[in-house]
Coordinates of N, CA and C in Angstrom, one line a residue:
Chain A
X1 N -99.8 -23.4 -6.7 CA -99.6 -22.0 -6.7 C -98.8 -21.6 -5.4
X2 N -98.1 -20.5 -5.4 CA -97.3 -20.1 -4.3 C -98.2 -19.7 -3.1
X3 N -97.7 -20.1 -1.9 CA -98.5 -19.8 -0.7 C -97.6 -19.6 0.5
X4 N -98.0 -18.6 1.3 CA -97.3 -18.4 2.6 C -98.3 -18.5 3.7
X5 N -98.0 -19.3 4.7 CA -99.0 -19.4 5.8 C -98.3 -19.0 7.1
X6 N -99.0 -18.2 7.9 CA -98.5 -17.8 9.2 C -99.5 -18.3 10.2
X7 N -98.9 -18.7 11.4 CA -99.7 -19.4 12.3 C -100.7 -18.6 13.0
X8 N -101.9 -19.0 13.0 CA -103.1 -18.5 13.8 C -103.4 -17.0 13.5
X9 N -104.6 -16.7 13.7 CA -105.1 -15.3 13.6 C -104.5 -14.4 14.7
X10 N -104.5 -14.9 15.9 CA -103.9 -14.1 17.0 C -103.2 -15.1 18.0
X11 N -102.2 -14.5 18.6 CA -101.4 -15.3 19.5 C -101.3 -14.5 20.8
X12 N -101.7 -15.1 21.9 CA -101.7 -14.4 23.2 C -100.6 -14.9 24.0
X13 N -99.7 -14.1 24.5 CA -98.5 -14.5 25.3 C -98.4 -13.6 26.5
X14 N -98.0 -14.3 27.6 CA -97.8 -13.5 28.9 C -96.6 -12.7 28.8
X15 N -96.6 -11.5 29.3 CA -95.4 -10.7 29.4 C -94.2 -11.4 30.0
X16 N -93.1 -11.2 29.4 CA -91.9 -11.9 29.9 C -91.5 -13.2 29.3
X17 N -92.6 -13.8 28.7 CA -92.4 -15.1 28.0 C -91.8 -14.9 26.6
X18 N -91.4 -16.0 26.0 CA -91.0 -15.9 24.6 C -92.1 -16.2 23.6
X19 N -92.3 -15.3 22.7 CA -93.3 -15.5 21.6 C -92.6 -16.1 20.4
X20 N -93.3 -17.2 19.9 CA -92.7 -17.8 18.7 C -93.8 -17.8 17.6
X21 N -93.4 -17.2 16.5 CA -94.3 -17.1 15.3 C -93.8 -18.0 14.2
X22 N -94.7 -18.6 13.4 CA -94.3 -19.5 12.4 C -94.6 -19.0 11.0
X23 N -93.8 -19.2 10.0 CA -94.0 -18.9 8.7 C -93.7 -20.1 7.8
X24 N -94.7 -20.6 7.1 CA -94.5 -21.8 6.2 C -94.8 -21.3 4.8
X25 N -94.0 -21.9 3.9 CA -94.3 -21.5 2.5 C -94.2 -22.7 1.6
X26 N -94.9 -22.6 0.5 CA -94.9 -23.7 -0.5 C -94.7 -23.1 -1.9
X27 N -94.0 -23.9 -2.8 CA -93.9 -23.5 -4.2 C -93.0 -22.2 -4.3
X28 N -92.1 -22.0 -3.4 CA -91.2 -20.9 -3.5 C -89.8 -21.4 -3.4
X29 N -88.8 -20.7 -3.9 CA -87.4 -20.9 -3.6 C -86.8 -19.5 -3.4
X30 N -87.1 -18.9 -2.3 CA -86.7 -17.6 -2.0 C -85.2 -17.5 -1.7
X31 N -84.6 -16.4 -2.1 CA -83.2 -16.2 -1.7 C -83.1 -15.6 -0.3
X32 N -84.2 -15.0 0.2 CA -84.1 -14.5 1.5 C -85.6 -14.4 2.0
X33 N -85.7 -14.3 3.3 CA -86.9 -14.2 4.0 C -86.8 -13.0 5.0
X34 N -87.9 -12.2 5.1 CA -87.8 -11.0 5.9 C -89.0 -11.1 6.9
X35 N -88.8 -10.4 8.0 CA -89.9 -10.2 9.0 C -90.1 -8.8 9.2
X36 N -91.4 -8.4 9.2 CA -91.8 -7.0 9.4 C -92.8 -6.9 10.5
X37 N -92.9 -5.8 11.2 CA -93.9 -5.5 12.2 C -94.9 -4.5 11.5
X38 N -96.2 -4.7 11.8 CA -97.1 -3.7 11.3 C -98.1 -3.4 12.4
X39 N -98.2 -2.1 12.7 CA -99.2 -1.6 13.7 C -100.4 -1.1 12.9
X40 N -101.6 -1.1 13.6 CA -102.8 -0.7 12.8 C -102.7 0.6 12.1
X41 N -103.1 0.6 10.8 CA -103.1 1.8 10.0 C -101.7 2.3 9.7
X42 N -100.7 1.6 9.9 CA -99.3 2.0 9.6 C -98.7 1.1 8.6
X43 N -97.5 1.6 8.0 CA -96.8 0.8 7.1 C -95.9 -0.3 7.8
X44 N -95.6 -1.4 7.1 CA -94.7 -2.4 7.7 C -93.4 -1.8 8.0
X45 N -92.8 -2.3 9.1 CA -91.5 -1.8 9.6 C -90.5 -3.0 9.6
X46 N -89.4 -2.9 8.9 CA -88.5 -4.0 8.7 C -87.9 -4.3 10.1
X47 N -87.8 -5.7 10.3 CA -87.2 -6.1 11.6 C -85.9 -6.9 11.3
X48 N -86.0 -8.0 10.5 CA -84.9 -8.9 10.3 C -84.9 -9.5 8.9
X49 N -83.8 -9.8 8.3 CA -83.7 -10.5 7.0 C -82.8 -11.7 7.3
X50 N -83.1 -12.8 6.7 CA -82.3 -14.0 6.8 C -82.2 -14.6 5.4
X51 N -81.0 -15.0 5.0 CA -80.7 -15.5 3.6 C -80.9 -17.0 3.6
X52 N -81.0 -17.5 2.4 CA -81.2 -19.0 2.2 C -80.1 -19.8 2.8
X53 N -78.9 -19.2 2.8 CA -77.7 -20.0 3.3 C -77.4 -19.7 4.8
X54 N -78.4 -19.0 5.5 CA -78.2 -18.8 6.9 C -79.2 -19.6 7.7
X55 N -78.8 -20.1 8.8 CA -79.8 -20.9 9.6 C -80.5 -20.0 10.7
X56 N -79.7 -19.0 11.2 CA -80.2 -18.2 12.3 C -79.7 -16.8 12.3
X57 N -80.5 -15.9 12.7 CA -80.1 -14.5 12.8 C -80.7 -13.9 14.1
X58 N -79.9 -13.1 14.7 CA -80.4 -12.4 16.0 C -80.2 -10.9 15.9
X59 N -81.1 -10.3 16.6 CA -81.0 -8.8 16.8 C -81.7 -8.5 18.1
X60 N -80.9 -8.1 19.1 CA -81.4 -7.8 20.4 C -82.3 -8.9 20.9
X61 N -83.6 -8.7 21.2 CA -84.5 -9.7 21.7 C -85.2 -10.6 20.6
X62 N -84.8 -10.3 19.4 CA -85.4 -11.0 18.2 C -84.4 -12.1 17.7
X63 N -85.0 -13.2 17.3 CA -84.3 -14.3 16.7 C -85.1 -14.9 15.5
X64 N -84.5 -15.1 14.4 CA -85.1 -15.8 13.3 C -84.3 -17.0 12.9
X65 N -85.1 -18.1 12.6 CA -84.5 -19.2 12.0 C -85.1 -19.5 10.6
X66 N -84.3 -20.2 9.7 CA -84.8 -20.4 8.4 C -84.4 -21.8 8.0
X67 N -85.4 -22.6 7.7 CA -85.1 -24.0 7.3 C -85.7 -24.2 5.8
X68 N -84.8 -24.2 4.9 CA -85.2 -24.2 3.5 C -85.7 -25.6 3.1
X69 N -85.3 -26.6 3.9 CA -85.8 -28.0 3.6 C -87.2 -28.1 4.0
X70 N -87.5 -27.6 5.3 CA -88.9 -27.6 5.8 C -89.7 -26.5 5.1
X71 N -89.1 -25.6 4.5 CA -89.7 -24.4 4.0 C -90.5 -23.6 5.1
X72 N -89.7 -23.3 6.1 CA -90.2 -22.7 7.3 C -89.3 -21.8 8.0
X73 N -89.8 -20.7 8.5 CA -89.1 -19.8 9.3 C -89.8 -19.6 10.7
X74 N -89.0 -19.5 11.7 CA -89.6 -19.2 13.1 C -89.0 -17.9 13.5
X75 N -89.9 -17.1 14.1 CA -89.5 -15.8 14.6 C -89.8 -15.8 16.1
X76 N -88.8 -15.4 16.9 CA -88.9 -15.5 18.3 C -88.7 -14.1 18.9
X77 N -89.5 -13.7 19.9 CA -89.3 -12.5 20.6 C -89.1 -13.0 22.1
X78 N -88.0 -12.8 22.6 CA -87.7 -13.2 24.0 C -88.1 -12.0 25.0
X79 N -88.3 -12.4 26.2 CA -88.7 -11.3 27.2 C -89.7 -10.4 26.7
X80 N -90.8 -10.9 26.2 CA -91.8 -10.1 25.5 C -92.4 -9.0 26.4
X81 N -92.8 -7.9 25.8 CA -93.4 -6.8 26.5 C -94.7 -6.4 25.8
X82 N -95.6 -5.7 26.5 CA -96.8 -5.3 25.9 C -96.6 -4.4 24.7
X83 N -95.5 -3.7 24.6 CA -95.2 -2.9 23.5 C -94.8 -3.7 22.2
X84 N -94.6 -5.0 22.4 CA -94.4 -5.9 21.3 C -95.7 -6.3 20.6
X85 N -96.8 -5.9 21.2 CA -98.1 -6.3 20.6 C -98.2 -5.6 19.2
X86 N -98.5 -6.4 18.2 CA -98.6 -5.9 16.8 C -98.9 -7.1 15.9
X87 N -99.0 -6.8 14.6 CA -99.0 -7.9 13.6 C -97.7 -8.1 13.0
X88 N -97.2 -9.3 12.9 CA -95.9 -9.6 12.4 C -96.1 -10.3 11.1
X89 N -95.4 -9.8 10.1 CA -95.5 -10.2 8.7 C -94.3 -10.9 8.3
X90 N -94.4 -12.1 7.6 CA -93.3 -12.8 7.0 C -93.4 -12.4 5.5
X91 N -92.2 -12.2 4.9 CA -92.2 -11.8 3.5 C -91.0 -12.5 2.8
X92 N -91.3 -13.0 1.6 CA -90.3 -13.7 0.8 C -89.9 -12.9 -0.4
X93 N -88.6 -13.0 -0.8 CA -88.1 -12.3 -2.0 C -86.9 -12.9 -2.5
X94 N -86.4 -12.3 -3.6 CA -85.1 -12.8 -4.2 C -85.3 -14.0 -5.1
X95 N -86.5 -14.3 -5.5 CA -86.6 -15.5 -6.3 C -86.5 -15.2 -7.8
X96 N -86.4 -13.9 -8.2 CA -86.3 -13.7 -9.6 C -84.9 -13.6 -10.1
X97 N -84.0 -13.6 -9.1 CA -82.6 -13.6 -9.4 C -82.0 -12.2 -9.7
X98 N -82.9 -11.2 -9.7 CA -82.4 -9.9 -10.0 C -82.7 -9.0 -8.8
X99 N -82.4 -7.7 -9.0 CA -82.6 -6.7 -7.9 C -84.1 -6.2 -7.9
X100 N -84.4 -5.4 -7.0 CA -85.8 -4.8 -7.0 C -86.9 -5.8 -7.0
X101 N -86.7 -6.9 -6.2 CA -87.8 -7.9 -6.1 C -88.9 -7.4 -5.3
X102 N -90.1 -7.6 -5.8 CA -91.3 -7.3 -5.0 C -91.4 -8.4 -4.0
X103 N -91.7 -8.1 -2.7 CA -91.9 -9.0 -1.7 C -93.3 -9.7 -1.7
X104 N -93.3 -11.0 -1.4 CA -94.6 -11.7 -1.2 C -94.8 -11.8 0.3
X105 N -95.9 -11.3 0.8 CA -96.2 -11.3 2.2 C -97.2 -12.3 2.6
X106 N -97.0 -12.8 3.8 CA -98.1 -13.6 4.4 C -99.1 -12.7 5.0
X107 N -100.2 -13.3 5.5 CA -101.3 -12.4 6.1 C -100.9 -11.9 7.5
X108 N -99.9 -12.5 8.1 CA -99.5 -11.9 9.4 C -100.1 -12.7 10.6
X109 N -99.4 -12.6 11.7 CA -99.8 -13.1 12.9 C -100.0 -11.9 13.9
X110 N -101.2 -11.8 14.5 CA -101.5 -10.8 15.4 C -101.0 -11.2 16.8
X111 N -100.0 -10.6 17.3 CA -99.4 -11.0 18.6 C -99.9 -10.0 19.7
X112 N -100.4 -10.6 20.8 CA -100.9 -9.8 21.9 C -100.1 -10.2 23.1
X113 N -99.4 -9.3 23.7 CA -98.6 -9.6 24.9 C -99.4 -9.0 26.1
X114 N -99.8 -9.9 27.0 CA -100.6 -9.5 28.1 C -99.8 -9.2 29.4
X115 N -100.0 -8.1 30.0 CA -99.3 -7.7 31.2 C -99.5 -8.7 32.4
Chain B
X1 N -83.6 10.0 11.6 CA -83.4 8.9 10.7 C -84.2 9.1 9.5
X2 N -83.6 8.8 8.3 CA -84.3 9.0 7.0 C -85.5 8.1 7.0
X3 N -86.6 8.6 6.3 CA -87.8 7.8 6.2 C -88.5 8.1 4.9
X4 N -89.3 7.2 4.5 CA -90.1 7.4 3.3 C -91.4 8.2 3.7
X5 N -91.7 9.2 2.9 CA -92.9 9.9 3.2 C -93.9 9.8 2.0
X6 N -95.2 9.9 2.3 CA -96.2 9.7 1.3 C -97.3 10.8 1.5
X7 N -97.8 11.3 0.4 CA -98.9 12.3 0.4 C -99.9 11.9 -0.7
X8 N -101.2 12.2 -0.4 CA -101.8 12.6 0.9 C -101.9 11.3 1.8
X9 N -102.3 11.6 3.0 CA -102.5 10.5 3.9 C -103.8 9.8 3.6
X10 N -104.8 10.5 3.1 CA -106.1 10.0 2.8 C -106.6 10.7 1.6
X11 N -107.1 9.9 0.6 CA -107.6 10.4 -0.6 C -109.0 9.8 -0.9
X12 N -110.0 10.6 -1.1 CA -111.3 10.2 -1.4 C -111.6 10.6 -2.9
X13 N -112.0 9.7 -3.7 CA -112.3 10.0 -5.1 C -113.5 9.2 -5.5
X14 N -114.1 9.7 -6.6 CA -115.2 9.0 -7.2 C -114.8 8.0 -8.2
X15 N -115.5 7.0 -8.4 CA -115.3 6.0 -9.4 C -115.1 6.6 -10.7
X16 N -114.0 6.1 -11.5 CA -113.8 6.6 -12.8 C -112.8 7.8 -12.8
X17 N -112.5 8.4 -11.7 CA -111.6 9.5 -11.6 C -110.2 9.0 -11.6
X18 N -109.3 9.9 -12.0 CA -107.8 9.6 -11.9 C -107.3 10.1 -10.6
X19 N -106.4 9.3 -10.0 CA -105.7 9.7 -8.8 C -104.2 9.5 -8.9
X20 N -103.5 10.4 -8.3 CA -102.0 10.3 -8.2 C -101.6 10.3 -6.8
X21 N -100.9 9.2 -6.4 CA -100.4 9.1 -5.1 C -98.9 9.4 -5.1
X22 N -98.4 10.1 -4.1 CA -97.0 10.6 -4.2 C -96.2 10.0 -3.0
X23 N -94.9 9.9 -3.3 CA -94.0 9.3 -2.4 C -92.7 10.0 -2.5
X24 N -92.0 10.2 -1.4 CA -90.6 10.6 -1.5 C -89.8 9.5 -0.8
X25 N -89.1 8.7 -1.6 CA -88.2 7.6 -1.0 C -87.1 8.2 -0.3
X26 N -86.4 7.3 0.5 CA -85.2 7.7 1.2 C -84.1 8.1 0.1
X27 N -83.4 9.2 0.4 CA -82.7 9.9 -0.7 C -81.6 9.0 -1.3
X28 N -80.9 8.2 -0.6 CA -79.8 7.4 -1.3 C -80.3 6.0 -1.8
X29 N -81.6 5.8 -1.7 CA -82.0 4.5 -2.2 C -82.2 4.5 -3.7
X30 N -82.1 3.3 -4.3 CA -82.1 3.2 -5.8 C -83.3 2.5 -6.3
X31 N -84.0 1.7 -5.4 CA -85.1 0.9 -5.8 C -86.4 1.4 -5.1
X32 N -87.4 1.4 -5.9 CA -88.7 1.9 -5.3 C -89.8 1.0 -5.7
X33 N -90.8 0.9 -4.8 CA -91.9 0.0 -4.9 C -93.2 0.6 -4.5
X34 N -94.3 0.0 -5.0 CA -95.6 0.3 -4.5 C -96.3 -1.1 -4.2
X35 N -96.9 -1.0 -3.0 CA -97.7 -2.1 -2.5 C -99.1 -1.6 -2.2
X36 N -100.1 -2.5 -2.1 CA -101.4 -2.1 -1.6 C -101.8 -3.1 -0.5
X37 N -102.7 -2.7 0.3 CA -103.3 -3.6 1.3 C -104.8 -3.2 1.5
X38 N -105.6 -4.1 1.0 CA -107.0 -4.0 1.2 C -107.3 -4.3 2.6
X39 N -108.3 -3.6 3.2 CA -108.6 -3.7 4.6 C -108.8 -5.2 5.0
X40 N -108.0 -5.6 6.0 CA -108.1 -6.9 6.6 C -107.4 -8.0 5.8
X41 N -106.7 -7.6 4.7 CA -106.0 -8.5 3.9 C -104.5 -8.3 3.9
X42 N -103.8 -9.1 3.2 CA -102.3 -9.0 3.2 C -101.8 -7.9 2.3
X43 N -100.6 -7.6 2.6 CA -99.9 -6.6 1.8 C -99.5 -7.3 0.4
X44 N -99.9 -6.6 -0.7 CA -99.7 -7.1 -2.0 C -98.7 -6.2 -2.9
X45 N -97.8 -6.9 -3.5 CA -96.8 -6.1 -4.4 C -97.5 -5.7 -5.6
X46 N -97.3 -4.4 -6.0 CA -97.8 -3.9 -7.3 C -96.6 -3.8 -8.3
X47 N -95.6 -3.1 -8.0 CA -94.6 -2.7 -9.0 C -93.3 -2.3 -8.3
X48 N -92.2 -2.6 -9.0 CA -90.9 -2.1 -8.6 C -90.3 -1.3 -9.7
X49 N -89.4 -0.4 -9.3 CA -88.9 0.6 -10.3 C -87.4 0.8 -10.0
X50 N -86.6 0.8 -11.0 CA -85.2 1.0 -10.9 C -84.6 1.6 -12.1
X51 N -83.7 2.6 -12.0 CA -83.1 3.2 -13.1 C -84.1 3.7 -14.1
X52 N -85.1 4.4 -13.6 CA -86.1 5.0 -14.4 C -87.0 4.1 -15.3
X53 N -87.1 2.9 -14.8 CA -88.0 2.0 -15.6 C -88.5 0.9 -14.6
X54 N -89.7 0.3 -15.0 CA -90.3 -0.7 -14.2 C -89.4 -2.0 -14.3
X55 N -89.1 -2.5 -13.1 CA -88.3 -3.7 -13.0 C -89.1 -4.9 -12.9
X56 N -90.2 -4.9 -12.2 CA -91.1 -6.0 -12.0 C -92.5 -5.5 -11.7
X57 N -93.5 -6.2 -12.2 CA -94.9 -5.8 -11.8 C -95.7 -7.1 -11.6
X58 N -96.7 -6.9 -10.8 CA -97.6 -8.1 -10.5 C -98.8 -8.0 -11.4
X59 N -99.6 -9.1 -11.3 CA -100.8 -9.1 -12.2 C -101.8 -8.0 -11.8
X60 N -101.7 -7.5 -10.6 CA -102.6 -6.4 -10.2 C -102.3 -5.2 -11.0
X61 N -101.1 -4.9 -11.3 CA -100.6 -3.7 -12.0 C -101.0 -3.8 -13.4
X62 N -102.2 -3.5 -13.8 CA -102.6 -3.6 -15.2 C -102.5 -2.2 -15.8
X63 N -103.1 -2.0 -17.0 CA -103.0 -0.8 -17.8 C -103.6 0.4 -17.1
X64 N -104.4 0.2 -16.1 CA -104.9 1.4 -15.3 C -103.9 2.0 -14.4
X65 N -102.8 1.3 -14.2 CA -101.8 1.8 -13.3 C -100.6 2.3 -14.0
X66 N -99.9 3.3 -13.5 CA -98.6 3.7 -14.1 C -97.8 4.3 -13.0
X67 N -96.5 4.3 -13.1 CA -95.6 4.9 -12.1 C -94.6 5.8 -12.9
X68 N -94.1 6.8 -12.1 CA -93.2 7.8 -12.7 C -92.3 8.3 -11.6
X69 N -91.1 8.7 -12.0 CA -90.2 9.4 -11.1 C -90.0 10.7 -11.8
X70 N -90.9 11.7 -11.6 CA -90.9 13.0 -12.3 C -89.7 13.9 -12.1
X71 N -89.0 13.7 -10.9 CA -87.8 14.5 -10.6 C -86.9 13.6 -9.7
X72 N -85.9 14.2 -9.1 CA -84.9 13.5 -8.4 C -85.4 13.0 -7.0
X73 N -86.6 13.4 -6.6 CA -87.0 13.0 -5.3 C -88.4 12.3 -5.2
X74 N -89.3 12.6 -6.1 CA -90.6 12.0 -6.0 C -90.8 10.7 -6.8
X75 N -91.7 9.9 -6.4 CA -92.1 8.7 -7.1 C -93.6 8.6 -7.0
X76 N -94.3 8.5 -8.1 CA -95.7 8.6 -8.1 C -96.4 7.3 -8.6
X77 N -97.6 7.0 -8.2 CA -98.4 6.0 -8.7 C -99.7 6.6 -9.2
X78 N -100.0 6.4 -10.4 CA -101.3 6.9 -11.0 C -102.2 5.8 -11.3
X79 N -103.5 6.0 -10.9 CA -104.5 5.1 -11.3 C -105.4 5.9 -12.2
X80 N -105.6 5.5 -13.4 CA -106.2 6.3 -14.5 C -107.7 6.4 -14.3
X81 N -108.4 5.3 -14.0 CA -109.8 5.3 -13.9 C -110.2 4.4 -12.7
X82 N -110.4 5.0 -11.5 CA -110.5 4.2 -10.3 C -111.8 3.4 -10.3
X83 N -111.7 2.3 -9.6 CA -112.8 1.4 -9.4 C -113.0 1.2 -7.9
X84 N -114.2 0.8 -7.6 CA -114.5 0.6 -6.1 C -113.5 -0.3 -5.5
X85 N -113.0 -1.4 -6.2 CA -112.1 -2.3 -5.7 C -110.7 -1.8 -5.5
X86 N -110.4 -0.6 -6.0 CA -109.1 0.0 -5.8 C -109.0 0.6 -4.4
X87 N -110.1 0.7 -3.6 CA -110.0 1.2 -2.3 C -109.1 0.3 -1.4
X88 N -108.1 0.9 -0.9 CA -107.1 0.2 -0.1 C -106.1 1.2 0.5
X89 N -105.2 0.7 1.3 CA -104.0 1.5 1.7 C -102.9 1.2 0.7
X90 N -102.3 2.2 0.2 CA -101.2 2.1 -0.8 C -99.9 2.5 -0.1
X91 N -98.9 1.6 -0.1 CA -97.7 1.9 0.5 C -96.6 2.0 -0.5
X92 N -95.7 3.0 -0.3 CA -94.5 3.1 -1.1 C -93.4 2.6 -0.3
X93 N -92.4 2.0 -0.9 CA -91.2 1.5 -0.2 C -90.0 1.8 -1.0
X94 N -88.8 1.8 -0.4 CA -87.6 1.9 -1.1 C -86.5 1.1 -0.4
X95 N -85.5 0.8 -1.2 CA -84.4 0.0 -0.7 C -83.1 0.4 -1.5
X96 N -81.9 0.1 -0.9 CA -80.8 0.4 -1.7 C -80.2 -0.8 -2.4
X97 N -80.3 -1.9 -1.8 CA -79.9 -3.2 -2.4 C -78.4 -3.2 -2.8
X98 N -77.7 -2.2 -2.3 CA -76.3 -2.2 -2.5 C -75.7 -3.2 -1.6
X99 N -74.7 -4.0 -2.0 CA -74.1 -5.0 -1.2 C -75.2 -5.9 -0.5
X100 N -76.2 -6.2 -1.2 CA -77.2 -7.1 -0.7 C -78.1 -6.6 0.4
X101 N -78.3 -5.3 0.5 CA -79.3 -4.8 1.5 C -80.7 -4.8 0.9
X102 N -81.3 -6.0 1.1 CA -82.6 -6.2 0.5 C -83.8 -5.7 1.3
X103 N -83.5 -5.2 2.5 CA -84.7 -4.8 3.3 C -85.3 -3.5 2.7
X104 N -86.6 -3.5 2.8 CA -87.4 -2.4 2.2 C -87.9 -1.5 3.4
X105 N -87.9 -0.3 3.1 CA -88.4 0.7 4.1 C -89.7 1.3 3.6
X106 N -90.8 1.2 4.3 CA -92.1 1.5 3.9 C -92.5 2.9 4.4
X107 N -93.3 3.6 3.6 CA -93.9 4.8 4.1 C -95.1 4.6 4.9
X108 N -95.8 5.6 5.4 CA -96.9 5.5 6.3 C -98.2 5.1 5.5
X109 N -98.2 5.2 4.2 CA -99.3 4.8 3.4 C -100.3 6.0 3.1
X110 N -101.0 5.8 2.0 CA -102.1 6.6 1.6 C -103.4 5.8 1.6
X111 N -104.4 6.2 2.3 CA -105.6 5.4 2.3 C -106.5 6.0 1.2
X112 N -106.7 5.2 0.2 CA -107.5 5.6 -1.0 C -108.9 5.0 -0.8
X113 N -109.9 5.9 -0.8 CA -111.3 5.5 -0.8 C -112.0 5.9 -2.1
X114 N -112.5 4.9 -2.8 CA -113.2 5.1 -4.0 C -114.7 5.0 -3.8
X115 N -115.5 6.0 -4.1 CA -116.9 6.0 -3.8 C -117.7 5.9 -5.1

C-alpha cells in the first residue's frame, strides 16, 4: 500500500543552525512533491513544490531536494529561527495524470527551534 | 493577499444531524478541495471539484458526503447524517493549476464536533 514517512515525532534544533527534515515514500510515482507548514489549529500553508524532473528548489532560507530513485525528499531551513517552529508536512500529488489531484500527506515533523 | 475563507469556524452537532460546511475559494482559482484532519492525525483528502463536477474522491468520501458550488463564489461540503467519527477539522483548499501551478491554498478550517 502507499505510504509516506516523515522523520521523528519532534526535531529540536538550536537557533541559527540548519534544520533538515526527511520525507520518504513507497508505492508512489508522484509527478510532484510539496512541503507545507502547519501551526496548531490552523490550515496547512504552502511552502515549496518540486517536480519529479527537478533535483533541487530554493526559496529564501528554504531548500528542497527530490530523489525519485531513493523516493525521498529533504527539506532544509537554514539560519533557523524560533518563529520557524511548527509542523512541516510533506505531500505528494500528480499521480493520476490529471488536474485537481488530491494530495496525500505525511503525518508531519514537529520542528522546535530553541533560542 | 487573497485567501480561502471558511465558515463556521466551529460547528457542534448531534449524531445523525446534517451539517453544511462552507468555503469561499480564492476568486480566480478553478480547482477546489476538501480535506479533513482528525485530532493528532494526518491531513486526509476527501474530494476535488472542477468545472462543476467531482474530479476525484477518496474512500472516505462515501454516500454520506456531497459537495456543491451553489453560486460563483461558495463551495460547500454536506454531511447527511453525522457520526461520532466525523469529528475533525475540515479544510477547504483551492488551486488554479494553470500552467502547472499545483500548489494548494488552504482555509483556516472548520472544527466539527459530533456529540
